[in-house]
CSV table of C-alpha atoms in Angstrom, one decimal:
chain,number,residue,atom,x,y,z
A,1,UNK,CA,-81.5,67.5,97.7
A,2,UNK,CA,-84.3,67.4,100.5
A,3,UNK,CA,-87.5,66.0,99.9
A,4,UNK,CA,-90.2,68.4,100.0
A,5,UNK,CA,-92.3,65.8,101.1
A,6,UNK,CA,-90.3,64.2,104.1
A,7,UNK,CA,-90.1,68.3,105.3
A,8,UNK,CA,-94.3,68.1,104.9
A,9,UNK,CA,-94.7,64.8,106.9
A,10,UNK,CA,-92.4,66.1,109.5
A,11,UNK,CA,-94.2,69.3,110.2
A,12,UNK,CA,-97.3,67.6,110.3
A,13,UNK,CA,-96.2,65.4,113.1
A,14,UNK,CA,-94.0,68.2,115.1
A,15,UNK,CA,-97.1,70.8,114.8
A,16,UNK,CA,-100.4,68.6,114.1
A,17,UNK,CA,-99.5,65.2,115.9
A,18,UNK,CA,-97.5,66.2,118.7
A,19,UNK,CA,-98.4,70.1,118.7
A,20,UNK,CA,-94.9,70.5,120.2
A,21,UNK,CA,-93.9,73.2,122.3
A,22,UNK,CA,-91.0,75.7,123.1
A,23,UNK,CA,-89.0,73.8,126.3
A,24,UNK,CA,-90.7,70.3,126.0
A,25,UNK,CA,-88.6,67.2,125.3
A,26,UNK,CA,-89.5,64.4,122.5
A,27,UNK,CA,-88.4,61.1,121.7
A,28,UNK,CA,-87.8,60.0,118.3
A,29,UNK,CA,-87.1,56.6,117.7
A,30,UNK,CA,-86.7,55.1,114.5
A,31,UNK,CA,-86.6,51.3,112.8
A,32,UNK,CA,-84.8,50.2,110.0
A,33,UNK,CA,-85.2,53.4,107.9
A,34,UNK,CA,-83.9,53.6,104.7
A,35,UNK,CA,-82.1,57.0,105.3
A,36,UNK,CA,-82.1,59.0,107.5
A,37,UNK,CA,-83.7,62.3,106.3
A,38,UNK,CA,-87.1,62.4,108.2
A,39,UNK,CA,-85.1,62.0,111.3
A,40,UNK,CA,-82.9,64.7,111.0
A,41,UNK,CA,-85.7,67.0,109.1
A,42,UNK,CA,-87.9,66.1,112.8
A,43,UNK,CA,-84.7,67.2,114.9
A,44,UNK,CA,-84.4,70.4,112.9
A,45,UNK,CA,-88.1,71.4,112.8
A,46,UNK,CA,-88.8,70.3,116.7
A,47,UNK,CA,-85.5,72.3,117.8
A,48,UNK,CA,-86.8,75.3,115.5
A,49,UNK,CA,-90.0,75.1,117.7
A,50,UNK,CA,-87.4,75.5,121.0
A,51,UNK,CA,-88.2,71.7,121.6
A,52,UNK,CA,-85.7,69.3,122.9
A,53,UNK,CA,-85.4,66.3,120.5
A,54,UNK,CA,-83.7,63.4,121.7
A,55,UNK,CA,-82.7,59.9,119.3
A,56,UNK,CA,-82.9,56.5,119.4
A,57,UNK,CA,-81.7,54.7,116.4
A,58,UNK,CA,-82.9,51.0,116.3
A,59,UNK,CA,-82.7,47.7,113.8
A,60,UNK,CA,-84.9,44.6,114.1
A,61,UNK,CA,-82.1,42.5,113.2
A,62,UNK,CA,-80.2,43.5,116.3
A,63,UNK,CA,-83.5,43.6,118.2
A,64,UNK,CA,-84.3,39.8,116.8
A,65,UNK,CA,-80.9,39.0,118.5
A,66,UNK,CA,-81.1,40.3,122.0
A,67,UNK,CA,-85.0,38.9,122.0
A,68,UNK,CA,-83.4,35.4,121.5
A,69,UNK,CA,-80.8,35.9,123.8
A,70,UNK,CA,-82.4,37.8,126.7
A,71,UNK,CA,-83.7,36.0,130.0
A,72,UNK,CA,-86.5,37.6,132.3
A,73,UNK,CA,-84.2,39.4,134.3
A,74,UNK,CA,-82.8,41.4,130.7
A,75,UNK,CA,-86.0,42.3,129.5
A,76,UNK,CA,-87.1,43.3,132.8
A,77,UNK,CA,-83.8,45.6,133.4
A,78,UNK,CA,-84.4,47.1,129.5
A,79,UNK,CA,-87.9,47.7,130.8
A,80,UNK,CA,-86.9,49.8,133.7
A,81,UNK,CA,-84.3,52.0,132.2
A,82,UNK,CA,-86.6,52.8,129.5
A,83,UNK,CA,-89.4,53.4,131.0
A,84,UNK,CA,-87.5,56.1,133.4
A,85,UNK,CA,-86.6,57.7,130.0
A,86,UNK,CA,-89.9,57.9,128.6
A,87,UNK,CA,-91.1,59.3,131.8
A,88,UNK,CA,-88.6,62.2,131.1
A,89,UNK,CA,-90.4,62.8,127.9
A,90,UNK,CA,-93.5,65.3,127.0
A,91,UNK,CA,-94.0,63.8,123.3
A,92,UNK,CA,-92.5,60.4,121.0
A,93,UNK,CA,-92.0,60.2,117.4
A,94,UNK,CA,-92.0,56.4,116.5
A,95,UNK,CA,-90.7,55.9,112.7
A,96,UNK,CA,-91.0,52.5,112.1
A,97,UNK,CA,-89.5,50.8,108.7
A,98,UNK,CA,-88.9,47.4,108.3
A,99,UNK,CA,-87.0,45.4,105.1
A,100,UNK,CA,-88.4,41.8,106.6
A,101,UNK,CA,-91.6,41.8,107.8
A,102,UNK,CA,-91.1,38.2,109.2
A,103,UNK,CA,-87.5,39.5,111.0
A,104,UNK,CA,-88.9,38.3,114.8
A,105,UNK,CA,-91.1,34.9,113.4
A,106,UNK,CA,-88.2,32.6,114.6
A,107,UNK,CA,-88.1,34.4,118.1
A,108,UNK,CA,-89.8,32.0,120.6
A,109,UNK,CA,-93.2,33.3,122.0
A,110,UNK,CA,-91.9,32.7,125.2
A,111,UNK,CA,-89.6,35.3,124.5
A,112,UNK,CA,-92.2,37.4,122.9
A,113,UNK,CA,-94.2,37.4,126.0
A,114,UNK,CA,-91.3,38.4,128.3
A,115,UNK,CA,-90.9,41.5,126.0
A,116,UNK,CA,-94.4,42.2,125.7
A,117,UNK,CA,-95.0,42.3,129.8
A,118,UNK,CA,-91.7,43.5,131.1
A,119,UNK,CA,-90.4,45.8,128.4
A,120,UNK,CA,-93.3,47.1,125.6
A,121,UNK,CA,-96.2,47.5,128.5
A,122,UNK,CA,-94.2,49.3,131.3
A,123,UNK,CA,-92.4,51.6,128.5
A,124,UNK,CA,-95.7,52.1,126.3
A,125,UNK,CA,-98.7,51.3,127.8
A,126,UNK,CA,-97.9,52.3,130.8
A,127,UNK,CA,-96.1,55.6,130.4
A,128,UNK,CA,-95.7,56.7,126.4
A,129,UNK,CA,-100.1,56.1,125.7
A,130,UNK,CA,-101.4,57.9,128.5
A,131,UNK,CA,-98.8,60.3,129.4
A,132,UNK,CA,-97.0,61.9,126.2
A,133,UNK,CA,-98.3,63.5,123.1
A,134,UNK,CA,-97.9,60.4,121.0
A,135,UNK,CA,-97.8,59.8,117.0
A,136,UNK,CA,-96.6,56.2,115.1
A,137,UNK,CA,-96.2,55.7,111.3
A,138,UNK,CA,-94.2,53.5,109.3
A,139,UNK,CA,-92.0,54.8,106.8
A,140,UNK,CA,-92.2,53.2,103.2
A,141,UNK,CA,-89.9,51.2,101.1
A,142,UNK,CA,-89.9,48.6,99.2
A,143,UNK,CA,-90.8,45.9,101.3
A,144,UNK,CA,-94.3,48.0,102.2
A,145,UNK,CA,-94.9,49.0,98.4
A,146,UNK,CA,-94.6,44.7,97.9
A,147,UNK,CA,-97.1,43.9,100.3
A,148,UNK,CA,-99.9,46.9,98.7
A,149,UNK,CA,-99.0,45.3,95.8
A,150,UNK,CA,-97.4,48.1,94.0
A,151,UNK,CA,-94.6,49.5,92.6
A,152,UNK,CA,-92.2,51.5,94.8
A,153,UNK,CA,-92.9,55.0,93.2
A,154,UNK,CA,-96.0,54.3,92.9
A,155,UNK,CA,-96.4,53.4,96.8
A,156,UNK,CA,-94.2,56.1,97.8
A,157,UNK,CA,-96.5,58.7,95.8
A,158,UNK,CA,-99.3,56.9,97.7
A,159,UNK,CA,-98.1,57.1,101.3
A,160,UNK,CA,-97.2,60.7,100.6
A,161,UNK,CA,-100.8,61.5,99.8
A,162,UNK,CA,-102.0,59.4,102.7
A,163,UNK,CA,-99.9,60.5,105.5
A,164,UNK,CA,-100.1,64.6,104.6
A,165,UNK,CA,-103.9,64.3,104.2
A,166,UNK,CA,-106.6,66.8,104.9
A,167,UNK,CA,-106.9,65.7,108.6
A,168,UNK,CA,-109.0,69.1,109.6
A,169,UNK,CA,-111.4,68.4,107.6
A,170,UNK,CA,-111.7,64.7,108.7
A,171,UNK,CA,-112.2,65.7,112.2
A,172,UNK,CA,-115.2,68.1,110.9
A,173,UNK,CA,-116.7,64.7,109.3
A,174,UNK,CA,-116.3,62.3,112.3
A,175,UNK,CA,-118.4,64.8,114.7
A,176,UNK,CA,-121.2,63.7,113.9
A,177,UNK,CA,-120.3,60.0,114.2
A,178,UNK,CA,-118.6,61.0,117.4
A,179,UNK,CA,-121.7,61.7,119.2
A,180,UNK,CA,-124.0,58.7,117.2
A,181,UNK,CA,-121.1,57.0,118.7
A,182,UNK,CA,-121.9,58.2,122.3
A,183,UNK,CA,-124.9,57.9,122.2
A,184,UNK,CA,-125.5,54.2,121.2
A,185,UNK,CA,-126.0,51.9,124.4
A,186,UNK,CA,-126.0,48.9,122.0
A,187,UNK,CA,-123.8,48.1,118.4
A,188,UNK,CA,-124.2,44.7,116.5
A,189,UNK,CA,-121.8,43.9,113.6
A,190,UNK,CA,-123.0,41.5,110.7
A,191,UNK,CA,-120.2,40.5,107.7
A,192,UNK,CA,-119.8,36.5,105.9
A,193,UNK,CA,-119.2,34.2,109.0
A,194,UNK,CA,-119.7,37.5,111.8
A,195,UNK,CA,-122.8,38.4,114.3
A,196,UNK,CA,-121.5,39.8,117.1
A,197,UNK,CA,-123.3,42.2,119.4
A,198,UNK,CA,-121.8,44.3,122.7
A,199,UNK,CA,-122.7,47.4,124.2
A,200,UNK,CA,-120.7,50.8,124.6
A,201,UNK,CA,-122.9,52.1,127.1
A,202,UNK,CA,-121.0,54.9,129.3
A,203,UNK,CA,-117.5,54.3,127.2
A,204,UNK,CA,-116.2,57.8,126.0
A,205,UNK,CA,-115.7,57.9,122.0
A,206,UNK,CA,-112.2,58.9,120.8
A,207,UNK,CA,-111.8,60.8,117.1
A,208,UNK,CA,-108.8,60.5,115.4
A,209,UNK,CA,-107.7,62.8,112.8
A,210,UNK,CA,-104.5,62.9,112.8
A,211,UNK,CA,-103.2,63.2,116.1
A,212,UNK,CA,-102.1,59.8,117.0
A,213,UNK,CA,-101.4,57.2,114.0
A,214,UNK,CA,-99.9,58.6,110.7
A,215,UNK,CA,-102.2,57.5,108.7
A,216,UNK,CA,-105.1,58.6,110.6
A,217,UNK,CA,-108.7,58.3,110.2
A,218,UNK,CA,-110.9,56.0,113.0
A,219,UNK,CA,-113.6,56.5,115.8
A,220,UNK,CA,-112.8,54.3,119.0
A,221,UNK,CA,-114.4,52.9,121.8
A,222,UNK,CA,-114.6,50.2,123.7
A,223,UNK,CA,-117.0,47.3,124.5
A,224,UNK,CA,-118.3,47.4,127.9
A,225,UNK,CA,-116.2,43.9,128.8
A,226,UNK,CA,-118.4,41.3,129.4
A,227,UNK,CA,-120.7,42.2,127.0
A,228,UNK,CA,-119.3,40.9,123.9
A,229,UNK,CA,-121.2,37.9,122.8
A,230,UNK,CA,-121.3,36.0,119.1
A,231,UNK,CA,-118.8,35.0,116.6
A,232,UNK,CA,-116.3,37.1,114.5
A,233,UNK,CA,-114.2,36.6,111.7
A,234,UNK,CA,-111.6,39.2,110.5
A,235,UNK,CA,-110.7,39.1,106.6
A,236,UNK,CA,-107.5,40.8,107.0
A,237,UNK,CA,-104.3,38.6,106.9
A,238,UNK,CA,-102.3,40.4,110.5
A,239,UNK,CA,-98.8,40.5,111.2
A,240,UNK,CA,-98.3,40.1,115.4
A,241,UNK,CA,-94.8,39.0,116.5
A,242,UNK,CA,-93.5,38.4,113.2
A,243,UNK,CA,-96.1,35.5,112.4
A,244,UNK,CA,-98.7,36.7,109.1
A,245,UNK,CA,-101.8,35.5,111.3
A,246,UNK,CA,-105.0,34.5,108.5
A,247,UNK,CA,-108.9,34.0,109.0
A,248,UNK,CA,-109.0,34.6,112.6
A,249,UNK,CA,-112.5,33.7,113.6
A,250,UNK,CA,-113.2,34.4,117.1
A,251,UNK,CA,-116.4,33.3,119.5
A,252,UNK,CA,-117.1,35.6,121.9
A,253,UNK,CA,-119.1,34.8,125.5
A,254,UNK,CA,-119.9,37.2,128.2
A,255,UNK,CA,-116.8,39.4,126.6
A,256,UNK,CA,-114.1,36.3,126.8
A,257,UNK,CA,-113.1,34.6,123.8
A,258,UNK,CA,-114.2,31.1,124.5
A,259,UNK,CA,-112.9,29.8,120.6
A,260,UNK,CA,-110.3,30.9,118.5
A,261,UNK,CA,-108.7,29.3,115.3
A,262,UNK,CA,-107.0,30.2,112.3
A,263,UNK,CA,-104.3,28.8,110.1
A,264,UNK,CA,-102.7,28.6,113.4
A,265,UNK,CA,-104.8,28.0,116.0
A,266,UNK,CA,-102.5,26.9,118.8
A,267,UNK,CA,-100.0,29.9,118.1
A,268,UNK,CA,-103.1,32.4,118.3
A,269,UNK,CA,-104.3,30.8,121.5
A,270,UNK,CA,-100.7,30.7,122.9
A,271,UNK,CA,-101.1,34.7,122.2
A,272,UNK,CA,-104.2,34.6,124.0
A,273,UNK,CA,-103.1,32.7,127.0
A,274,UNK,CA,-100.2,35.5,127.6
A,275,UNK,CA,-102.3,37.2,130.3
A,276,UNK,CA,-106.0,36.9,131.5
A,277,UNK,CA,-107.0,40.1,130.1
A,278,UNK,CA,-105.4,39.2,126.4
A,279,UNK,CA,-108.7,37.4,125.9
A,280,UNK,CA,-110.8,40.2,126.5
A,281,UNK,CA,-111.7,43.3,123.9
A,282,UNK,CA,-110.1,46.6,125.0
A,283,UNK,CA,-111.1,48.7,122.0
A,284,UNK,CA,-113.2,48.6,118.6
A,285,UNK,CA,-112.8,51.2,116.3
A,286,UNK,CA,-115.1,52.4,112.7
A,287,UNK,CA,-112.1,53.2,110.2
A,288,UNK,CA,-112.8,56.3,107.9
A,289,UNK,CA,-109.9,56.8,105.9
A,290,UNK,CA,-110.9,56.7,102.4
A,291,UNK,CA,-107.8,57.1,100.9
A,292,UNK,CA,-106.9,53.7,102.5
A,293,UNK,CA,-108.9,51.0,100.1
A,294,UNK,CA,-106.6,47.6,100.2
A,295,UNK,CA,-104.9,45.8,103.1
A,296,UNK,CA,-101.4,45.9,103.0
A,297,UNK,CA,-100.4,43.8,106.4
A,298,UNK,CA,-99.8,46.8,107.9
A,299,UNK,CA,-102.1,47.7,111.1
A,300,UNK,CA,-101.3,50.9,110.9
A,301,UNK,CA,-103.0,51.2,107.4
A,302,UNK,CA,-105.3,48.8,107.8
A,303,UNK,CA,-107.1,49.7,110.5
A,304,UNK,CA,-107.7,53.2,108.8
A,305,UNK,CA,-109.6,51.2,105.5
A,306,UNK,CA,-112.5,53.0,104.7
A,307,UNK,CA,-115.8,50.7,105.2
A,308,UNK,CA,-114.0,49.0,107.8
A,309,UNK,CA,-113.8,48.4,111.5
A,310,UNK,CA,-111.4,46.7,114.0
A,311,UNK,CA,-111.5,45.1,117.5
A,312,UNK,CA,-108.1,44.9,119.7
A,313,UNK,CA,-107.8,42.1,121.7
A,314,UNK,CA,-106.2,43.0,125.2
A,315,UNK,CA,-105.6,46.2,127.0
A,316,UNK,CA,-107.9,49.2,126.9
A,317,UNK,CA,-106.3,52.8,126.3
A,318,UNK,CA,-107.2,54.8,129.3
A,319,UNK,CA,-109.3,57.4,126.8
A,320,UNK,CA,-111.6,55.0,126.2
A,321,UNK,CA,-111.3,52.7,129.1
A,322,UNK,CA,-113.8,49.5,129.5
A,323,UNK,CA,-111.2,48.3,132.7
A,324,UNK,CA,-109.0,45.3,130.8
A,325,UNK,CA,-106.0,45.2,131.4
A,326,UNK,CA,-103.3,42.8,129.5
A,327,UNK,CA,-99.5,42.9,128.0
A,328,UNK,CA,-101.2,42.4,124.5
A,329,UNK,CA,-102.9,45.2,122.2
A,330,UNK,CA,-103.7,43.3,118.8
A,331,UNK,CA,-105.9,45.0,116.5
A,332,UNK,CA,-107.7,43.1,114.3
A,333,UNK,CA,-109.3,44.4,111.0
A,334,UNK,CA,-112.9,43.7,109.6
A,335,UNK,CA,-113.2,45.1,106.3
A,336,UNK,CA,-117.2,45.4,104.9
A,337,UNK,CA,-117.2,46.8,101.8
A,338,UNK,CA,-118.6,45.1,98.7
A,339,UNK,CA,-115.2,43.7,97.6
A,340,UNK,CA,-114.6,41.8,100.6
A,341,UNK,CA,-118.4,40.3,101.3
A,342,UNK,CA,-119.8,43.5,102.5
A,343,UNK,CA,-121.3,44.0,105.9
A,344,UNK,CA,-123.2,45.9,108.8
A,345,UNK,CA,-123.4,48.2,111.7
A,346,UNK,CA,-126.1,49.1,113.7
A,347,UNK,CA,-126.4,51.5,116.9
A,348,UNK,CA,-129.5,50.6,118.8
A,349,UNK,CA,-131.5,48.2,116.3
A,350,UNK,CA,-130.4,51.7,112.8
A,351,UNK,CA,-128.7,50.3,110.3
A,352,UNK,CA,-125.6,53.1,110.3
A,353,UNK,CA,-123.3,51.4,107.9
A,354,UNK,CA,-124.1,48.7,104.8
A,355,UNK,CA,-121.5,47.7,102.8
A,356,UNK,CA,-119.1,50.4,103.7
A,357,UNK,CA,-121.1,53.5,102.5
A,358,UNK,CA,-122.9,55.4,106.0
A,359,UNK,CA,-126.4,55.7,105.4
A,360,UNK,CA,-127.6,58.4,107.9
A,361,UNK,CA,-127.2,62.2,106.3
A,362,UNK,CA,-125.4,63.8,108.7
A,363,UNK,CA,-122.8,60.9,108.3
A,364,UNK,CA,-122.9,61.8,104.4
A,365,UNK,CA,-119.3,63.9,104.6
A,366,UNK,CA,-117.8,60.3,105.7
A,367,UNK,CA,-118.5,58.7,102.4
A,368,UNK,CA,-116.2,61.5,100.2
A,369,UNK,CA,-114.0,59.4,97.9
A,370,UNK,CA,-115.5,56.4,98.0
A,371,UNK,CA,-115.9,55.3,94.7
C-alpha cells in the first residue's frame, strides 16, 4: 500500500523544488534508503510531467570501500565521467539515507580530500549548483529518529510535517528580511564565547523556501571575504567526513581563520589545510524554519533551526558569490535561542534578532510557531 505521504514529498520536489518540465532530463540519486518507494513514486510523477528520470542507486558501505581503495588517478576518472553526466542533466534529486552516520570515519583524510577536489567539486560545485534545478533531503529511519532523540514513528510523523510544509507562505515571510538583508552594509553576531563582525556590502541575498534543501527555510549571503574578523563558536555538534566534529570555536582575521580547535583540533585544521580557500567563509545564512527546534547532526536540518544561523567554511555558491573558491563547503550551525545561551544579530549597529525571536515588525510573520 503507497504512502500518501512519500506521493506528497515527491510532488513537492518534482513540481515545487525542481518545477520539472515536459522534455527535460533529472537525476535521481539515492543513499542507503530503506525502500525504495520515493524513488519509484519520483520516476512515476517526473515521467507523468513528460520528464526524463534517470537512476542512480548508491550505498556508503560500497562507497566507504572504493574511497579506501581509490588512488588519485580513480577519483579523478569517477570525477570526469560524472561530471559529463550531470552536464547532460536539467534537474537532480539527491535522497540521501544513511544506517551509520560514522560509515566514512575510518576513511583517511587524504582520501577524503582526493574525493572532495577531483570527484564531489567538479560533479557538484562545479556543474549540479549552478547549472541544474537542484533539491537534497535525507530520508528518515531509524538511525535519524536516534539522533533527534525520538522514537521512529514519532520522527517519521515529524519529517513528514517538516518536509511537506507551507513553503509559499514562508517565502511571503522572508521578503522582508530579504531586502533588510540587502540592504545591510555591516552584520555583527554576539552568542556565549562569539563576536564576530563582517560586512555583506554588494553580496546578493538568496531566500529559500523550498526550492533547494528539503527541509527548507534560510536567507543566505555571503561575507565580503576579508572582512570577517572576531571569534566564533558553533554549539552544534557537525558531522563532516564521517567524524561528529564538537565546539568548533573559530578566530577570524581579515576573513581567514587564523585559530581553530575543537575536540579535534588537528583533524579540523587538516580540513582546513585542504585548499587555500577552505579557510575562508563562502556563505552565512539566518535559519527560519520553525518547525525545526533541536539539532539532530543533520546539516540539512540544522541549518534550518529557527533562531539560528550558520557560516560555511569554503566555496561560495555563485548566487551569492563573495569570490572563494575551495573543494570544501562545511556549514556550521550557531543556534541563539534561549535554550542554547541565546544570542544576537545586528544589521548596521539595529538589533534584528535577540534570542531567536526578530524584533523589527515587518519581520513579525518570521516568529509564527515559536513557542
Amino acid at each position: 500500500m503507497r504512502d500518501p505521504r512519500i506521493t506528497r514529498l515527491a510532488e513537492v520536489l518534482v513540481d515545487h523544488s525542481c518545477r520539472l518540465k515536459a522534455g527535460e532530463s533529472v537525476l535521481i540519486e539515492a543513499f542507503d534508503l530503506p525502500s525504495d518507494e520515493l524513488v519509484c513514486r519520483l520516476v512515476e510523477i517526473a515521467s507523468e510531467r513528460g520528464a526524463h528520470p534517470f537512476v542512480e542507486l548508491r550505498s556508503s558501505r560500497v562507497l566507504r570501500s572504493l574511497y579506501r581503495s581509490a588512488g588519485d588517478e580513480m577519483f579523478r576518472a569517477v570525477g570526469q565521467i560524472e561530471k559529463a553526466r550531470m552536464e547532460k542533466m536539467d534537474a537532480y534529486i539527491g535522497v540521501r539515507g544513511s544506517d551509520n552516520l560514522s560509515e566514512l570515519s575510518d576513511v583517511p583524510v587524504e582520501k577524503l580530500d582526493a574525493l572532495q577536489k577531483e570527484w564531489w567539486k567538479p560533479v557538484h560545485l562545479e556543474v549540479r549548483v549552478p547549472k541544474t534545478k537542484w533539491v537534497v533531503l535525507r530520508y528518515p529511519n531509524a538511525s535519524m529518529a536516534q539522533a533527534a532523540k525520538k522514537s521512529t514513528e514519532a520522527f517519521e510523523d515529524f519529517y513528514f510535517d517538516v518536509c511537506t510544509a507551507d513553503y509559499a507562505k514562508m517565502a511571503r515571510d522572508q521578503e522582508p528580511l530579504v531586502k533588510r538583508m540587502a540592504a545591510a552594509e555591516q552584520i555583527r553576531l554576539v552568542a556565549p564565547g562569539t563576536d564576530l563582525s563582517f560586512s555583506t556590502k554588494d553580496i546578493p541575498v538568496i531566500p529559500c523556501a523550498g526550492d533547494r534543501n528539503i527541509p527548507d527555510g534560510e536567507v543566505f549571503t555571503a561575507p565580503v571575504r576579508e572582512s570577517v574578523n572576531g571569534v566564533i563558536r558553533f554549539n552544534t555538534p557537525s558531522l563532516h567526513q564521517g567524524f561528529v566534529f564538537e565546539g568548533i570555536e573559530l578566530e577570524f582575521r581579515d576573513g581567514k581563520i587564523v585559530r581553530a580547535e575543537c575536540n579535534d583540533s588537528e583533524r579540523l585544521n587538516q580540513v582546513f589545510d585542504s585548499d587555500e580557500g577552505a579557510r575562508y567563509c563562502g556563505e552565512w545564512s539566518i535559519g527560519c524554519n520553525n518547525h525545526v527546534r533541536q539539532p539532530m547532526l543533520d546539516t540539512l536540518f540544522d541549518e534550518k533551526i529557527g533562531g539560528s544561523i550558520h557560516m560555511a567554511m569554503g566555496n561560495a555558491y555563485d548566487e551569492a558569490d563573495n569570490g572563494n573558491r575551495s573543494s570544501l563547503h562545511w556549514d556550521l550551525v550557531l543556534i541563539q535561542t534561549p535554550d542554547f545561551g541565546g544570542g544576537e544579530i545586528w544589521f548596521d549597529g539595529e538589533l534584528v534578532r535577540k534570542d531567536g525571536w526578530f524584533l523589527p515588525e515587518d519581520l513579525q510573520g518570521l516568529n509564527d510557531g515559536l513557542p
